[in-house]
CSV table of C-alpha atoms and ligand atoms in Angstrom, one decimal:
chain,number,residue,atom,x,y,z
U,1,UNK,CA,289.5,85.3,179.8
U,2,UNK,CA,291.8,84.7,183.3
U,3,UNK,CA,290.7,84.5,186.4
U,4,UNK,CA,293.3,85.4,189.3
U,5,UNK,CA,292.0,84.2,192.7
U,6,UNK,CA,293.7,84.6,196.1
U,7,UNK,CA,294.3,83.0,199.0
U,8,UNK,CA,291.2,82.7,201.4
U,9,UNK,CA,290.1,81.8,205.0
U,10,UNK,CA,286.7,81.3,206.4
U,11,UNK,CA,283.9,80.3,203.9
U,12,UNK,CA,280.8,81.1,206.0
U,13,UNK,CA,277.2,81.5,204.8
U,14,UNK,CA,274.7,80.6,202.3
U,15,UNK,CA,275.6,79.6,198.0
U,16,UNK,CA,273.3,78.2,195.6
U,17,UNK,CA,274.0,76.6,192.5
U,18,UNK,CA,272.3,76.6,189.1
U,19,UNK,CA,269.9,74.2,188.1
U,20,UNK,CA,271.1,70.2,186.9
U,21,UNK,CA,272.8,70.1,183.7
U,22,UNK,CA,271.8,66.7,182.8
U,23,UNK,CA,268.4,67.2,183.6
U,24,UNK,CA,268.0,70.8,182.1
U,25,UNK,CA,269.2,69.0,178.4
U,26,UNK,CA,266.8,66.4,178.9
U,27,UNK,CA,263.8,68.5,180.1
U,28,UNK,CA,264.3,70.2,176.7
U,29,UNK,CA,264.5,66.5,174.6
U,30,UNK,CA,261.4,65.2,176.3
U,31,UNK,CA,259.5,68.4,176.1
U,32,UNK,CA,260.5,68.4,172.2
U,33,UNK,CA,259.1,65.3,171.9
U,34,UNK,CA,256.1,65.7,174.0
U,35,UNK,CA,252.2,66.8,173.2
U,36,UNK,CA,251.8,70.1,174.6
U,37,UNK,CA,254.1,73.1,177.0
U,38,UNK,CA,256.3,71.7,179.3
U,39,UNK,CA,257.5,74.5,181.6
U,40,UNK,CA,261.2,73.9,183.2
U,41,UNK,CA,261.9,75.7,186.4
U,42,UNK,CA,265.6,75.9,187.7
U,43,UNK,CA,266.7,75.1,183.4
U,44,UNK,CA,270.4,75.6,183.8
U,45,UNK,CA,271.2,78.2,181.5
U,46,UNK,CA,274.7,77.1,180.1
U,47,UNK,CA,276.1,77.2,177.2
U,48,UNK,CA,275.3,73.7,176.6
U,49,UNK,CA,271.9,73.4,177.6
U,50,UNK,CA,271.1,76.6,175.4
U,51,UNK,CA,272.7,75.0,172.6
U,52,UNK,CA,270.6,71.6,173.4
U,53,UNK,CA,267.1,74.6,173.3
U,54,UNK,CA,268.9,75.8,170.2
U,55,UNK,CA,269.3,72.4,168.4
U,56,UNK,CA,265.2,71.6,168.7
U,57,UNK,CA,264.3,75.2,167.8
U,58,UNK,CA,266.1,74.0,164.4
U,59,UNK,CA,264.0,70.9,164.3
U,60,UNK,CA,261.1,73.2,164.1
U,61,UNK,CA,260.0,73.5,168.2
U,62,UNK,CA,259.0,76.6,169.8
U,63,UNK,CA,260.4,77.7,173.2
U,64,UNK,CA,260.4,80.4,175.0
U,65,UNK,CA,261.6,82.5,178.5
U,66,UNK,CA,258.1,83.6,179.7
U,67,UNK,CA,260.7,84.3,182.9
U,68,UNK,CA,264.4,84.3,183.5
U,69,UNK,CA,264.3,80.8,185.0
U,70,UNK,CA,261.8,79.2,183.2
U,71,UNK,CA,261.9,77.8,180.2
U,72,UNK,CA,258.4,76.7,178.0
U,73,UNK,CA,259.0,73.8,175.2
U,74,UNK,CA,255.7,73.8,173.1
U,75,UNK,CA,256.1,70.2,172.1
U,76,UNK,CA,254.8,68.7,169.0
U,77,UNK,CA,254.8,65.3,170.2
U,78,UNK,CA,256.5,62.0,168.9
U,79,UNK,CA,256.5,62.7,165.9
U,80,UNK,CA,256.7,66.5,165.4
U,81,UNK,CA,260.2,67.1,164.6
U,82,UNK,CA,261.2,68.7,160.9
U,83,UNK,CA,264.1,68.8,159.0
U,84,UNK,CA,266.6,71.7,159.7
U,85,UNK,CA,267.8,73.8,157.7
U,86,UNK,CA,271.1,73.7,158.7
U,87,UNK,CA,273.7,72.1,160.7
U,88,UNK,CA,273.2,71.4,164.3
U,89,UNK,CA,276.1,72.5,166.6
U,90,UNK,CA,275.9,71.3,169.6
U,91,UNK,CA,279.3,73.5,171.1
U,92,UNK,CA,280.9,71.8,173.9
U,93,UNK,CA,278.5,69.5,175.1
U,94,UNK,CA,279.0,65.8,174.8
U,95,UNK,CA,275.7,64.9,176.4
U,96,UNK,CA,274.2,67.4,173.6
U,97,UNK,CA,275.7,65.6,170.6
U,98,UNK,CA,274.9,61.7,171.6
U,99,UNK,CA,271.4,62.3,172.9
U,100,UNK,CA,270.3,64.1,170.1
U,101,UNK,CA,271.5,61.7,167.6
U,102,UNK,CA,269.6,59.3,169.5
U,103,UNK,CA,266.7,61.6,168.9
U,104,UNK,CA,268.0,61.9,165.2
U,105,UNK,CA,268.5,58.2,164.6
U,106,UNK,CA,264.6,57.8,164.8
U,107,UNK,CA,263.6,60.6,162.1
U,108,UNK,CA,263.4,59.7,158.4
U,109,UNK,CA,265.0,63.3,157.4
U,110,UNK,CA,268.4,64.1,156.5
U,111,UNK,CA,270.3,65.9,159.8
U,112,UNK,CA,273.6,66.7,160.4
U,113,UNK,CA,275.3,67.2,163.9
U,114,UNK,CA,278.3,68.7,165.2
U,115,UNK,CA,280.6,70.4,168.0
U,116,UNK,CA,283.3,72.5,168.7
U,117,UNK,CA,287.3,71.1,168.4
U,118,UNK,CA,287.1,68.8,171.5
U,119,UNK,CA,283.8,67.5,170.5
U,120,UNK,CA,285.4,66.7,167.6
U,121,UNK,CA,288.2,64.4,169.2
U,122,UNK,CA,285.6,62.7,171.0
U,123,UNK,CA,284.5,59.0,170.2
U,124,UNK,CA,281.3,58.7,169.1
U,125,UNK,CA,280.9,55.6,167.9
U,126,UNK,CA,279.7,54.2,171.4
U,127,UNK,CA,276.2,55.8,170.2
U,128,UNK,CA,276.8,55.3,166.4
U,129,UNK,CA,277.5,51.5,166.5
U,130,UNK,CA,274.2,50.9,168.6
U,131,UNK,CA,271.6,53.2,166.4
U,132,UNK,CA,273.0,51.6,163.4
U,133,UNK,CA,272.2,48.2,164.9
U,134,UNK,CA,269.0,49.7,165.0
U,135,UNK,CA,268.2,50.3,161.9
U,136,UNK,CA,269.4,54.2,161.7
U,137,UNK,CA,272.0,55.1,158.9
U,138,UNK,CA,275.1,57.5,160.1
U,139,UNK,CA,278.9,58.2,159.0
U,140,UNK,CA,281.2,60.5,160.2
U,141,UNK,CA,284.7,60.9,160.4
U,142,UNK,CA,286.8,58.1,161.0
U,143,UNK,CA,284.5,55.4,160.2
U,144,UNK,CA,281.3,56.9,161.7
U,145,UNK,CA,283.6,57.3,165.2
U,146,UNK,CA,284.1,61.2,164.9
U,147,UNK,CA,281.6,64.3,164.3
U,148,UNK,CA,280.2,66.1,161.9
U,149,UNK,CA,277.6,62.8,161.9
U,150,UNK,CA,275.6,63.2,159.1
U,151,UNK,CA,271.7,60.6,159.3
U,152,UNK,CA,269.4,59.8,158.0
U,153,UNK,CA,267.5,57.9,160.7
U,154,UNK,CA,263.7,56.2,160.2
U,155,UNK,CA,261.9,53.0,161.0
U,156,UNK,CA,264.3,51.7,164.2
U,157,UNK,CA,263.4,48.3,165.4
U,158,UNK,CA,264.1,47.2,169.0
U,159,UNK,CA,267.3,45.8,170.3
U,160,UNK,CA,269.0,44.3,173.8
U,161,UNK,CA,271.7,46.5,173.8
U,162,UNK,CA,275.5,45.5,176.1
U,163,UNK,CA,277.3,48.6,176.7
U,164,UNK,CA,281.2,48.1,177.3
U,165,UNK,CA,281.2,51.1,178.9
U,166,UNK,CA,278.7,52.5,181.9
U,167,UNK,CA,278.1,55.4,180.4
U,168,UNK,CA,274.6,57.6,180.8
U,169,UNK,CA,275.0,59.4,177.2
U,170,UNK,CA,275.4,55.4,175.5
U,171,UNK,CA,272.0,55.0,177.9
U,172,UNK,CA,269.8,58.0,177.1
U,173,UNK,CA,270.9,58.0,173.1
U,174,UNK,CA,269.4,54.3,173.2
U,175,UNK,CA,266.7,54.5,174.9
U,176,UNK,CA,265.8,58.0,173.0
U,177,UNK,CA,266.0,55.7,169.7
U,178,UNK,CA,264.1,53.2,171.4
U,179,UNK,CA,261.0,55.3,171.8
U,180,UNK,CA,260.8,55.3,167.7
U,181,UNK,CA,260.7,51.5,167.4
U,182,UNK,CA,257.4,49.3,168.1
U,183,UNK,CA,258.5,47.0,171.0
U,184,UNK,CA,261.2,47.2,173.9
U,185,UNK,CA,264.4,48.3,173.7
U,186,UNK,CA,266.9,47.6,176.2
U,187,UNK,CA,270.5,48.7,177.6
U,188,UNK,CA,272.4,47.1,180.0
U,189,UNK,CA,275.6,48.7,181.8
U,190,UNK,CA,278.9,47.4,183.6
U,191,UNK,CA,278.2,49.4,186.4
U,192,UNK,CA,275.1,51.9,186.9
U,193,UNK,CA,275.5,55.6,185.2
U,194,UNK,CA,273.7,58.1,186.1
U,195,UNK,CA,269.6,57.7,185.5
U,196,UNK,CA,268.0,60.8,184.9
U,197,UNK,CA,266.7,60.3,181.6
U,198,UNK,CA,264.9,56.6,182.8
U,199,UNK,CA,263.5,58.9,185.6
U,200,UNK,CA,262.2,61.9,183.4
U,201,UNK,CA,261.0,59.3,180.5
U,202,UNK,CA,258.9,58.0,183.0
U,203,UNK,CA,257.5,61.1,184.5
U,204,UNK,CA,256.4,62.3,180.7
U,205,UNK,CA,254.2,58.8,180.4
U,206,UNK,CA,256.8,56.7,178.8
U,207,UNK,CA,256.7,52.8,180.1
U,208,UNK,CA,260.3,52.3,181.1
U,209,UNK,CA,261.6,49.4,183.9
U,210,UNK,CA,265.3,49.5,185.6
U,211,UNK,CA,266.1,46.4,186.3
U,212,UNK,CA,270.1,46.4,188.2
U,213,UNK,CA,271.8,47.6,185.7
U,214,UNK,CA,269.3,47.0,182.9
U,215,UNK,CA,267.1,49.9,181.8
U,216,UNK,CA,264.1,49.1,179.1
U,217,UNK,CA,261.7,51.2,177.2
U,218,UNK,CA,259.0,50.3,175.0
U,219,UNK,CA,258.8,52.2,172.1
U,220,UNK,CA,255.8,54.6,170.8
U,221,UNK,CA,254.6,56.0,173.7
U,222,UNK,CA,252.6,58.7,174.0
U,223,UNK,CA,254.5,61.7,175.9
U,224,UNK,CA,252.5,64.4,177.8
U,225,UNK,CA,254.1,67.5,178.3
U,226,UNK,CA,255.1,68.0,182.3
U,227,UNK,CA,255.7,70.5,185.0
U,228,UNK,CA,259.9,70.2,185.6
U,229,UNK,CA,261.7,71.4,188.7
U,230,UNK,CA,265.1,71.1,187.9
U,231,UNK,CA,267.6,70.8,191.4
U,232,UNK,CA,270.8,72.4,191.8
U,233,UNK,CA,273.8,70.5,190.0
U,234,UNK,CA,276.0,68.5,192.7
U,235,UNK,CA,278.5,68.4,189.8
U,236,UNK,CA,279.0,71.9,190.0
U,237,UNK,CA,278.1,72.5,194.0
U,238,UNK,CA,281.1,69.8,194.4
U,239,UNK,CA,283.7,72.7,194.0
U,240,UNK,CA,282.0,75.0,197.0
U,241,UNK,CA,281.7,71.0,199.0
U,242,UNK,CA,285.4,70.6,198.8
U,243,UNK,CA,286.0,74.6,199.4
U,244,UNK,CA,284.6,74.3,202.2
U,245,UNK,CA,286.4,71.2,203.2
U,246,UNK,CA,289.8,72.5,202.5
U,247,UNK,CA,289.8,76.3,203.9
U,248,UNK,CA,290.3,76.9,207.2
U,249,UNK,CA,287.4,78.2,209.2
U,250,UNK,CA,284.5,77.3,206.8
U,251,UNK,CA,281.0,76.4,207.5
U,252,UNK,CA,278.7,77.0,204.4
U,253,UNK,CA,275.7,75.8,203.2
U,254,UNK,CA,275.2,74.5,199.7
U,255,UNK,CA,270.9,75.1,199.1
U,256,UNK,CA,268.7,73.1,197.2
U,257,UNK,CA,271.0,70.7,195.6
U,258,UNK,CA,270.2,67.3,193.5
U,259,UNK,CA,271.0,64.6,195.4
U,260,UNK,CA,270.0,61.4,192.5
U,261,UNK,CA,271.6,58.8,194.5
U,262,UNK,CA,273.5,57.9,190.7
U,263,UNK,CA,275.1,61.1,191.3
U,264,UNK,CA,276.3,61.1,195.1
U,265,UNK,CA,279.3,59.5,195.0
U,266,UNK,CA,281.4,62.7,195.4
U,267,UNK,CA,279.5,63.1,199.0
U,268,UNK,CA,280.6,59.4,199.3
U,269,UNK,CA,284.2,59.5,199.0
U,270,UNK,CA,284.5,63.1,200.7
U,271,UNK,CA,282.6,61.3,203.8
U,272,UNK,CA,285.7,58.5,203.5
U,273,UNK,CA,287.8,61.1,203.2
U,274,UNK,CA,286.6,62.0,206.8
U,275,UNK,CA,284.2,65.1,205.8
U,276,UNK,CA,282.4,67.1,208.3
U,277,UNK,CA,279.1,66.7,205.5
U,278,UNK,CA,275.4,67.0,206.6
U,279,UNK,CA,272.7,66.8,204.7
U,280,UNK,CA,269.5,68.9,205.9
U,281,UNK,CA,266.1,69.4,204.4
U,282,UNK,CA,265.9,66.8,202.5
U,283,UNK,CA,263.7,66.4,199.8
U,284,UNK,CA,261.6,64.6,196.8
U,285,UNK,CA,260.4,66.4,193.8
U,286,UNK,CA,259.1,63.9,190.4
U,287,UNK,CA,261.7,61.0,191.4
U,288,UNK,CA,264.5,63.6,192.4
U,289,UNK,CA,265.6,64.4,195.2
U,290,UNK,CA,267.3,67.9,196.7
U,291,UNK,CA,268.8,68.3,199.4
U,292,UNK,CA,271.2,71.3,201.5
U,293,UNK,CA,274.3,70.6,202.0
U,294,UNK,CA,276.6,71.5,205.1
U,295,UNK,CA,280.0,71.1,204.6
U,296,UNK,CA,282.7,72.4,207.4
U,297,UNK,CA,286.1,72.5,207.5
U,298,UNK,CA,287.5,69.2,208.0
U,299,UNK,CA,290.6,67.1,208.6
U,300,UNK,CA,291.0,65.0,205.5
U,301,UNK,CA,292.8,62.0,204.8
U,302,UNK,CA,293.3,59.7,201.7
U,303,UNK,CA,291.0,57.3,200.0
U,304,UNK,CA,290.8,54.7,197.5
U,305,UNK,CA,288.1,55.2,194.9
U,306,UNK,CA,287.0,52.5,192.5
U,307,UNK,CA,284.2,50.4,190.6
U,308,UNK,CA,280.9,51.1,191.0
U,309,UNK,CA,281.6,54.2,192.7
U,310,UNK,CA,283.4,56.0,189.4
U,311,UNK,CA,280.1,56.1,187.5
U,312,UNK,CA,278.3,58.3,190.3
U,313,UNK,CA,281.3,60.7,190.6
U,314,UNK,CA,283.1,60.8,187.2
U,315,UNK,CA,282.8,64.6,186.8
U,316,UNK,CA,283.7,65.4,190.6
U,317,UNK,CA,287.0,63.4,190.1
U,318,UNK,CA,289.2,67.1,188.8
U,319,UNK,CA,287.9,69.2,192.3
U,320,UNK,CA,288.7,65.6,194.2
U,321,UNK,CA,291.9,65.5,193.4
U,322,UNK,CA,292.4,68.7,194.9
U,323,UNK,CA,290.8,67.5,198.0
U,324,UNK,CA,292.8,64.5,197.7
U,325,UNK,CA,295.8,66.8,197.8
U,326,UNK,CA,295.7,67.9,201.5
U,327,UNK,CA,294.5,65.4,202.8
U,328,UNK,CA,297.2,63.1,205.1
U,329,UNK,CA,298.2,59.9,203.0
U,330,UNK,CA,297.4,59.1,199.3
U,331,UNK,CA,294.5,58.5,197.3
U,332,UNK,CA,294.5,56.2,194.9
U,333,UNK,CA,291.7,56.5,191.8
U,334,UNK,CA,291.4,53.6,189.5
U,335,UNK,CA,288.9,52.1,187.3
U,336,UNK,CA,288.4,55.6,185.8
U,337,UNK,CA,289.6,55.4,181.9
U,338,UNK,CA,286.6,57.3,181.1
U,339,UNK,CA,288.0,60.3,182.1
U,340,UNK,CA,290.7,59.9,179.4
U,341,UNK,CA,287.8,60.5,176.6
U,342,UNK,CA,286.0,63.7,177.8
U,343,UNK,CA,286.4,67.9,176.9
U,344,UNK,CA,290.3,66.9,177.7
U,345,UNK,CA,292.0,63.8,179.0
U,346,UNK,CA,291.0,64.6,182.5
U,347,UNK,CA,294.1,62.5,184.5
U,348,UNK,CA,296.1,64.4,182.1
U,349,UNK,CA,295.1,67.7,182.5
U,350,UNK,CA,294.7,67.0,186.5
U,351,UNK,CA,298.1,65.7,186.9
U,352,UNK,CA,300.0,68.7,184.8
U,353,UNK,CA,298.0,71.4,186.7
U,354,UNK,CA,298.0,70.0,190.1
U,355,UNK,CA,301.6,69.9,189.8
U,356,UNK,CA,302.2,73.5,189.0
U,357,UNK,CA,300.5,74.2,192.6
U,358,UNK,CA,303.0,72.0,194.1
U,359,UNK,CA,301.0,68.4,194.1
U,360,UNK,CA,303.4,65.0,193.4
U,361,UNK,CA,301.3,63.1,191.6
U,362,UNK,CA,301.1,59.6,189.5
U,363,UNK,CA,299.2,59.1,186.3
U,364,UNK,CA,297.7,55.3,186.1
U,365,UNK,CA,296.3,54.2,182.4
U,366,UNK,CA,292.9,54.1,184.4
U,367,UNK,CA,293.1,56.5,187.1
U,368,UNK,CA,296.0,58.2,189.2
U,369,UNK,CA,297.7,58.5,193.0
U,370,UNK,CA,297.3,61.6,194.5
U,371,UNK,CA,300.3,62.2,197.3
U,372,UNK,CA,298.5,63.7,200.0
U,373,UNK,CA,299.3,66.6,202.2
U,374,UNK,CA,301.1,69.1,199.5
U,375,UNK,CA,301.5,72.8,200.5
U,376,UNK,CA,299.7,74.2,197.7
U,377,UNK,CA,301.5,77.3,196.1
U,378,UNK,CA,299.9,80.2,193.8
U,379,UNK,CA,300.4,79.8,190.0
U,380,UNK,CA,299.3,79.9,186.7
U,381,UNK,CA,297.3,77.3,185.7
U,382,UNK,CA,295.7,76.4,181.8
U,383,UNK,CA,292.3,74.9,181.3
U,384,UNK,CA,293.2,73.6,178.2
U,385,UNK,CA,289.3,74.6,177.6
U,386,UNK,CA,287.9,71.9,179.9
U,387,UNK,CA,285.2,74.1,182.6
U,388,UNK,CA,286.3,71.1,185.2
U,389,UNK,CA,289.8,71.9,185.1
U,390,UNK,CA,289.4,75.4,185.4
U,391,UNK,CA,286.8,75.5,188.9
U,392,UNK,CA,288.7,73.0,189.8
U,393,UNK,CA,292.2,74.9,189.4
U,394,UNK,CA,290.2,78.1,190.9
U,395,UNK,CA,289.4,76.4,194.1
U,396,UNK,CA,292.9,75.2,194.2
U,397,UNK,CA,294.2,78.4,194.8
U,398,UNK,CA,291.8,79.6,197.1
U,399,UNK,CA,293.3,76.8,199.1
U,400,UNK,CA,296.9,77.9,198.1
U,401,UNK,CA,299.7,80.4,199.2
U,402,UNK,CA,299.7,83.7,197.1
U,403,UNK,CA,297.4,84.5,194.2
U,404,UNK,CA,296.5,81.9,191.3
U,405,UNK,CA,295.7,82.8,187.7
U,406,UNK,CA,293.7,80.4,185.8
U,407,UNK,CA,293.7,81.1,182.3
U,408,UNK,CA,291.2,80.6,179.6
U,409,UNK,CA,288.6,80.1,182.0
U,410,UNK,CA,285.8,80.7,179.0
U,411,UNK,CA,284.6,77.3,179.2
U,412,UNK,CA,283.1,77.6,182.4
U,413,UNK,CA,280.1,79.1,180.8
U,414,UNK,CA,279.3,75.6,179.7
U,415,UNK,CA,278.3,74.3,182.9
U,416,UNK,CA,278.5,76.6,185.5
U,417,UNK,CA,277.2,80.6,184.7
U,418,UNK,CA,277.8,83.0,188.0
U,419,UNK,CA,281.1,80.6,189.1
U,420,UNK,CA,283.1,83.8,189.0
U,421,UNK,CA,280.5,85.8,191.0
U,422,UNK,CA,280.4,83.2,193.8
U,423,UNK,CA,283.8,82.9,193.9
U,424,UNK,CA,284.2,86.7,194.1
U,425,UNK,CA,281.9,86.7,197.3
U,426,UNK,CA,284.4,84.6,199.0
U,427,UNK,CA,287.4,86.6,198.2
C,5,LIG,O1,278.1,66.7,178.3
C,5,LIG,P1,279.6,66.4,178.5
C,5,LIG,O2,280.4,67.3,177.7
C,5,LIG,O3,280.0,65.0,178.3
C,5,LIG,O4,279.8,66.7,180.1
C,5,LIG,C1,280.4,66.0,181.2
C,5,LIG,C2,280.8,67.1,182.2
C,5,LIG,O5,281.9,67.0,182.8
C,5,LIG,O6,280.0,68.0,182.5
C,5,LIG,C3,281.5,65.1,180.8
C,5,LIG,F1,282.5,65.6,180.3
C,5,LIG,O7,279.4,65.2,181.9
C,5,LIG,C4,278.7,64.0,181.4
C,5,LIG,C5,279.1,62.8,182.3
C,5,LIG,O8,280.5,62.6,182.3
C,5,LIG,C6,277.3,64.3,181.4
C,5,LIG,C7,276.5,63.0,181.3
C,5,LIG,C8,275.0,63.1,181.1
C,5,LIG,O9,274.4,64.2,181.3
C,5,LIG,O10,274.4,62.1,180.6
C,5,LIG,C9,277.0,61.8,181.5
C,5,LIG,C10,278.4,61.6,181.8
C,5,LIG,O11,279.1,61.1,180.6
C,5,LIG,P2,279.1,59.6,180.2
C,5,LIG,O12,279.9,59.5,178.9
C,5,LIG,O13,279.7,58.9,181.3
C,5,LIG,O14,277.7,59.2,179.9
């Protein structure tokens, strides 16, 4: 599939977003693993977070659409989870794949997880090495680093875990292990990643503590299922934010969107940036909070983004870069390596397609320099099969001269269903 957008002025109105896609894939673990029907209201359905529903249907749970946007998990509890049948493909979705072998690492039945090619090339022993500290048994491809992971999982006992990297999926597969081993387990980050699943655990009666940087559960709780409301996902409002930025005479609104203050830091940099953002209506749902967002044409200039800030925008950094691209001055992004290890090398794929609209920029092992104020010019742009890269290339050329073809724009049914619609209201 291609999409060809064209140049546009004047973003005015209303646009909602679909539901949280880290919280929709954990609504469906913890209401797998709880006693009773969780319903999820606002469950994003993606590709990936149907393929996370998909993956506990195989390990024998019931769920079902009693309406388009809600989704009922009739949990077994803790221990309810049987053996599938067959292989467990988890598609695109990286969160999909280390979560549930978290989940996996604590059943005494034989499971076998995989994903599509760029799952594949990504590193998995940052979960393996952990779970097999705690007791699971898994191998894989490349010394247990690459899927198809094949465990056998069991009795986990608790450990103190020190993640290299601040990472949320490290986090959550943990802490999911941790709730099948008598005591408290314990992860501590660099730098704080996102915290849904500390937030949701405790919400479905688990006894967890955050601590800093330090999250701990203790193991073999009891789980009641729970009422979720899922937000809109920032990640994906973050394109229409910076649209809005960018295009002449814009003012739009951005409704009901998740505003986890682990997750902010694209509002954050955009604000440094010298955004016109407001945030109205704000609002607290089961330790979320929503909010609207107004965003109106603004005069941007460049930034430097770093540290503790990467973690709460790693996701956002593709559609910033295309802020970062007319704004006055440069932007420098370091600290970001992570972004070399997800669906493609993201300051990769960002610098080769930003350049093809016109962009100078400078890779960095950890990051890269945006050259600010670039006339962007229409082209055709590659995904390389990474939804980021492609809304982010799509809102690009809204912002640029002429007409744009993204191509292989697929993969944006992995995050963001209904982009194309939305965008096609603009044109
Ligand atoms: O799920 P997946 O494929 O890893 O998705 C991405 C994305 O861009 O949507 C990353 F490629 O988001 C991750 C995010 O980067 C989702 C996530 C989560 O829900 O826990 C955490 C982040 O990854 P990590 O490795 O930093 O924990």
């Amino acid at each position: 599939m291609e999409l060809k957008v064209k140049s546009t002025i004047g973003l005015v109105g209303e646009v909602s977003v679909p539901g949280d896609k880290s919280i929709s894939h954990r609504a469906v673990i913890l209401g797998s693993l709880a006693k009773g029907t969780t319903q999820v209201t606002g469950f994003l359905r993606s590709e990936d977070c149907l393929n996370t529903a998909r993956a506990f249907m195989r390990l024998g749970v019931s769920i079902s659409w009693p309406f388009p946007d809600v989704l009922e998990i009739h949990g077994n509890g803790l221990d309810g989870l049987r053996e599938p049948g067959d292989v467990i493909d988890v598609g695109n979705s990286g969160t999909g794949i280390r979560l549930i072998t978290g989940v996996l690492a604590g059943q005494s039945f034989y499971s076998v997880i995989t994903g599509d090619e760029s799952i594949r090339r990504r590193p998995m022993g940052r979960v393996v090495e952990p779970l097999k500290e705690m007791g699971a048994m898994i191998f894989g491809r490349e010394g247990g680093d690459k899927a198809p992971l094949s465990i056998i999982g069991g009795e986990l006992w608790p450990i103190s875990y020190q993640s290299p990297v601040a990472s949320a999926q490290v986090k959550s597969a943990i802490l999911l292990a941790g709730l099948f081993a008598e005591g408290e387990t314990s992860v501590t980050e660099p730098t704080l990643s996102r915290n849904h699943t500390e937030l949701m655990l405790k919400g479905f009666g688990a006894d967890v503590r955050s601590e800093r940087t330090t999250a701990t559960v203790v193991g073999r709780p009891q789980l009641n299922a729970q009422s979720v409301q899922v937000p809109g996902d920032i990640s994906s409002a973050a394109y229409w934010m910076v649209a809005g930025l960018i295009i002449p005479n814009s003012e739009l609104t951005i409704t009901n969107v998740g505003i986890n203050p682990t997750r902010t830091g694209i509002i954050d940099a955009l604000r440094a940036m010298g955004a016109n953002l407001v945030l109205e209506n704000i609002r607290e749902e089961a330790g979320e909070s929503a909010a609207d967002i107004v965003v109106r044409t603004s005069s941007l200039h460049g930034t430097e983004i770093k540290g503790e800030l990467i973690p709460r925008l790693i996701d956002e950094v593709p559609i910033l870069a295309v802020a970062a691209a007319v704004a006055e001055g440069d932007t420098v992004i370091t600290d970001a390596k992570e972004l070399r290890v997800k669906e493609t090398d993201r300051i990769a794929t960002v610098a080769v397609e930003l350049a093809k609209f016109g962009v100078s920029i400078d890779e960095l092992p950890d990051g890269m320099v945006i050259y600010g104020r670039s006339e962007l010019t229409g082209t055709e742009c590659q995904s390389h099969g990474d939804h980021r890269i492609a809304m982010s290339c799509a809102v690009a050329g809204m912002a640029a001269s002429g007409e744009t073809v993204v191509h292989d724009t697929e993969c944006i049914r992995t995050s963001y269903p209904g982009f194309e619609a939305t965008l096609a209201s603009f044109a």
